[in-house]
Short mmCIF file of C-alpha atoms and ligand atoms in Angstrom, two decimals:
data_model
loop_
_atom_site.label_atom_id
_atom_site.label_comp_id
_atom_site.label_asym_id
_atom_site.label_seq_id
_atom_site.Cartn_x
_atom_site.Cartn_y
_atom_site.Cartn_z
CA MET A 27 -19.13 -0.68 -22.14
CA LYS A 28 -18.39 -2.45 -18.58
CA LEU A 29 -18.17 -6.35 -19.43
CA PRO A 30 -21.58 -7.77 -18.10
CA GLN A 31 -19.82 -9.62 -15.43
CA PHE A 32 -17.92 -6.04 -13.98
CA GLU A 33 -21.84 -4.69 -14.32
CA ALA A 34 -22.96 -7.57 -12.06
CA MET A 35 -20.33 -7.49 -9.62
CA SER A 36 -19.90 -3.29 -9.58
CA GLN A 37 -23.89 -3.80 -8.83
CA GLY A 38 -22.86 -5.75 -5.72
CA GLN A 39 -20.63 -3.61 -3.99
CA SER A 40 -20.06 0.49 -3.78
CA PRO A 41 -17.27 0.40 -0.84
CA GLU A 42 -15.81 3.61 0.38
CA ALA A 43 -11.81 3.06 0.23
CA LEU A 44 -9.40 1.37 -1.13
CA PHE A 45 -7.79 -0.34 1.50
CA ILE A 46 -4.15 -1.31 0.70
CA THR A 47 -1.82 -2.87 3.60
CA CYS A 48 0.69 -5.36 4.52
CA SER A 49 -0.04 -9.75 4.91
CA ASP A 50 1.41 -9.15 8.53
CA SER A 51 -1.08 -11.72 10.54
CA ARG A 52 -1.27 -8.81 13.16
CA LEU A 53 -2.90 -6.35 11.00
CA MET A 54 -6.99 -6.79 11.10
CA PRO A 55 -8.19 -4.14 8.41
CA SER A 56 -11.42 -4.22 9.56
CA ARG A 57 -10.62 -3.82 13.12
CA ILE A 58 -7.95 -0.73 11.83
CA THR A 59 -10.69 1.20 10.09
CA GLN A 60 -14.02 0.05 12.07
CA THR A 61 -16.24 -1.31 8.96
CA GLY A 62 -18.07 -4.30 8.06
CA PRO A 63 -18.85 -5.87 4.82
CA GLY A 64 -19.07 -4.26 1.59
CA GLU A 65 -17.11 -0.62 2.98
CA LEU A 66 -13.87 -1.84 2.18
CA PHE A 67 -12.00 -3.38 -0.91
CA VAL A 68 -8.46 -4.81 0.21
CA ILE A 69 -5.19 -5.19 -1.81
CA ARG A 70 -2.75 -6.87 1.22
CA ASN A 71 0.87 -8.24 0.12
CA ALA A 72 4.79 -8.17 1.64
CA GLY A 73 4.97 -4.37 2.56
CA ASN A 74 1.82 -2.70 1.50
CA ILE A 75 3.34 -2.26 -2.20
CA VAL A 76 2.04 -1.10 -4.76
CA PRO A 77 4.06 -1.52 -7.68
CA PRO A 78 4.40 1.45 -10.60
CA TYR A 79 2.98 1.57 -13.96
CA GLY A 80 4.57 -0.32 -16.55
CA SER A 81 6.27 -2.86 -14.27
CA GLY A 82 4.20 -6.21 -15.41
CA VAL A 83 0.75 -7.68 -14.71
CA GLY A 84 0.30 -8.57 -11.22
CA GLY A 85 -2.38 -8.74 -8.81
CA ALA A 86 -1.72 -5.21 -7.30
CA ILE A 87 -2.29 -3.42 -9.86
CA ALA A 88 -5.12 -5.41 -11.65
CA ALA A 89 -7.05 -4.71 -7.70
CA VAL A 90 -6.06 -0.87 -8.34
CA GLU A 91 -7.55 -0.64 -11.80
CA TYR A 92 -11.03 -2.53 -10.83
CA ALA A 93 -11.29 -0.55 -7.75
CA VAL A 94 -10.26 2.67 -9.11
CA ALA A 95 -12.09 2.09 -12.76
CA VAL A 96 -15.04 0.09 -11.80
CA LEU A 97 -15.77 0.24 -8.89
CA GLU A 98 -15.29 3.66 -8.78
CA VAL A 99 -14.22 3.89 -5.13
CA PRO A 100 -13.86 7.54 -3.65
CA ASN A 101 -10.52 6.90 -1.51
CA ILE A 102 -7.40 4.95 -1.86
CA ILE A 103 -5.41 4.54 1.97
CA VAL A 104 -2.50 2.37 2.22
CA CYS A 105 -1.79 1.38 5.23
CA GLY A 106 1.90 0.62 6.38
CA HIS A 107 2.69 -0.55 9.96
CA THR A 108 5.35 -0.49 12.31
CA LEU A 109 7.40 -3.67 12.92
CA CYS A 110 6.83 -4.17 9.16
CA GLY A 111 9.35 -7.53 8.92
CA ALA A 112 8.64 -6.50 5.03
CA MET A 113 10.72 -3.03 5.80
CA LYS A 114 13.40 -4.95 7.60
CA ALA A 115 14.11 -7.01 4.86
CA ALA A 116 14.34 -4.73 2.30
CA LEU A 117 16.65 -3.01 4.59
CA GLN A 118 19.00 -5.94 5.04
CA PRO A 119 18.38 -6.93 1.34
CA ASP A 120 21.41 -8.94 1.34
CA GLY A 121 20.05 -11.47 3.44
CA LEU A 122 16.98 -12.58 0.57
CA GLU A 123 19.04 -15.13 -1.40
CA THR A 124 16.66 -17.83 -0.37
CA VAL A 125 13.73 -16.24 -1.03
CA PRO A 126 14.01 -14.69 -4.53
CA HIS A 127 10.34 -13.60 -5.18
CA VAL A 128 10.25 -11.99 -2.10
CA ARG A 129 13.84 -10.32 -2.75
CA ASP A 130 12.43 -8.69 -6.29
CA TRP A 131 9.20 -7.80 -4.68
CA ILE A 132 10.78 -5.97 -2.04
CA LYS A 133 12.78 -3.61 -4.46
CA PHE A 134 9.74 -2.13 -4.78
CA ALA A 135 10.49 0.04 -1.71
CA GLU A 136 14.85 0.33 -2.80
CA PRO A 137 13.19 3.81 -3.60
CA ALA A 138 12.55 4.56 0.18
CA ARG A 139 15.40 2.85 1.74
CA LEU A 140 17.43 4.92 -0.40
CA THR A 141 15.21 8.04 0.20
CA VAL A 142 15.89 7.85 4.15
CA ASP A 143 19.45 6.87 4.04
CA GLU A 144 19.90 10.52 2.28
CA LEU A 145 17.76 12.81 4.07
CA ARG A 146 18.47 10.90 7.95
CA PRO A 147 22.25 9.13 7.31
CA ASN A 148 22.63 9.10 10.62
CA LEU A 149 19.69 7.11 12.46
CA ASP A 150 20.10 4.24 14.80
CA PRO A 151 18.34 0.43 13.35
CA ALA A 152 14.86 1.24 15.14
CA ALA A 153 14.77 4.69 13.70
CA ARG A 154 15.83 3.60 10.24
CA TRP A 155 13.42 0.92 10.48
CA ARG A 156 10.34 2.81 11.52
CA ALA A 157 11.47 6.02 8.69
CA LEU A 158 10.99 3.37 6.02
CA VAL A 159 7.90 2.03 7.06
CA GLU A 160 6.76 5.79 6.51
CA GLN A 161 8.67 6.89 3.72
CA ASN A 162 7.90 3.08 2.48
CA VAL A 163 3.88 4.17 2.60
CA CYS A 164 4.56 7.85 0.74
CA GLN A 165 6.83 6.00 -2.21
CA GLN A 166 3.90 3.42 -2.59
CA ILE A 167 1.75 6.57 -3.01
CA ALA A 168 3.86 8.06 -5.26
CA ASN A 169 3.34 4.48 -7.74
CA LEU A 170 0.09 4.85 -7.03
CA LYS A 171 -0.37 7.91 -8.87
CA THR A 172 1.36 6.67 -12.23
CA HIS A 173 -1.82 4.18 -12.55
CA PRO A 174 -3.62 6.41 -15.40
CA TRP A 175 -7.13 5.82 -13.93
CA VAL A 176 -5.90 6.84 -10.09
CA ALA A 177 -4.14 9.90 -11.77
CA ALA A 178 -7.32 10.48 -13.94
CA ARG A 179 -9.69 10.45 -10.55
CA THR A 180 -7.77 12.33 -8.64
CA ALA A 181 -7.29 15.27 -11.44
CA VAL A 182 -11.01 15.54 -10.94
CA GLY A 183 -11.48 15.40 -7.84
CA ARG A 184 -12.99 12.13 -7.09
CA LEU A 185 -10.53 10.29 -6.07
CA ARG A 186 -8.52 11.07 -2.48
CA LEU A 187 -5.21 9.33 -1.62
CA GLN A 188 -4.11 9.10 2.37
CA GLY A 189 -0.85 7.75 3.66
CA TRP A 190 -1.39 5.82 7.30
CA VAL A 191 0.39 3.75 9.66
CA TYR A 192 -0.33 1.55 12.07
CA ASP A 193 1.03 1.34 15.25
CA LEU A 194 0.92 -2.34 16.16
CA GLU A 195 2.37 -1.38 20.02
CA ALA A 196 -0.21 1.50 20.05
CA GLY A 197 -3.16 -0.02 18.50
CA ARG A 198 -3.82 3.25 16.79
CA VAL A 199 -3.34 4.91 13.37
CA LEU A 200 -1.43 7.85 12.73
CA GLY A 201 -1.75 9.74 9.67
CA VAL A 202 1.63 9.82 7.52
CA ARG A 203 0.02 12.58 4.88
ZN1 ZN B 16 3.96 -5.73 7.88
#
């Protein structure tokens, strides 16, 4: 049974997608997706990160749970972007001593960084940065699948997960998977 306040909210919106993107001020989700009020449920944070299930309570995890379990969104889009400062920081974690919360948050991109460096060890800095942007989107989709409601709804075909990279300079979306 849904709690009354959740019932009221779920009657008030029926978004097409949960859109997870970076806090970067150059990104405008409604412009990227050509959507208006009521169409997107949005999570924004540094690096468009979704911590894996079991890593503690947080705003991103709660919003995923609410969007999938209560609002029953049929789509989740993880949208990374080129020139992402969070991903640049993930490539140079030693420079983050003065911002310990950023450092801890960016650790959720560490599996993606290791994957890029294992698969493509000889990239120049710009290509490595770009590769991490893409791999991080894949990583966050993998993290989403660890969440029980996401796993259950995707298993029965009621939820579709997509990865995008928004090219800031070209102003267009590239599909990742
Ligand atoms: Zn970013």
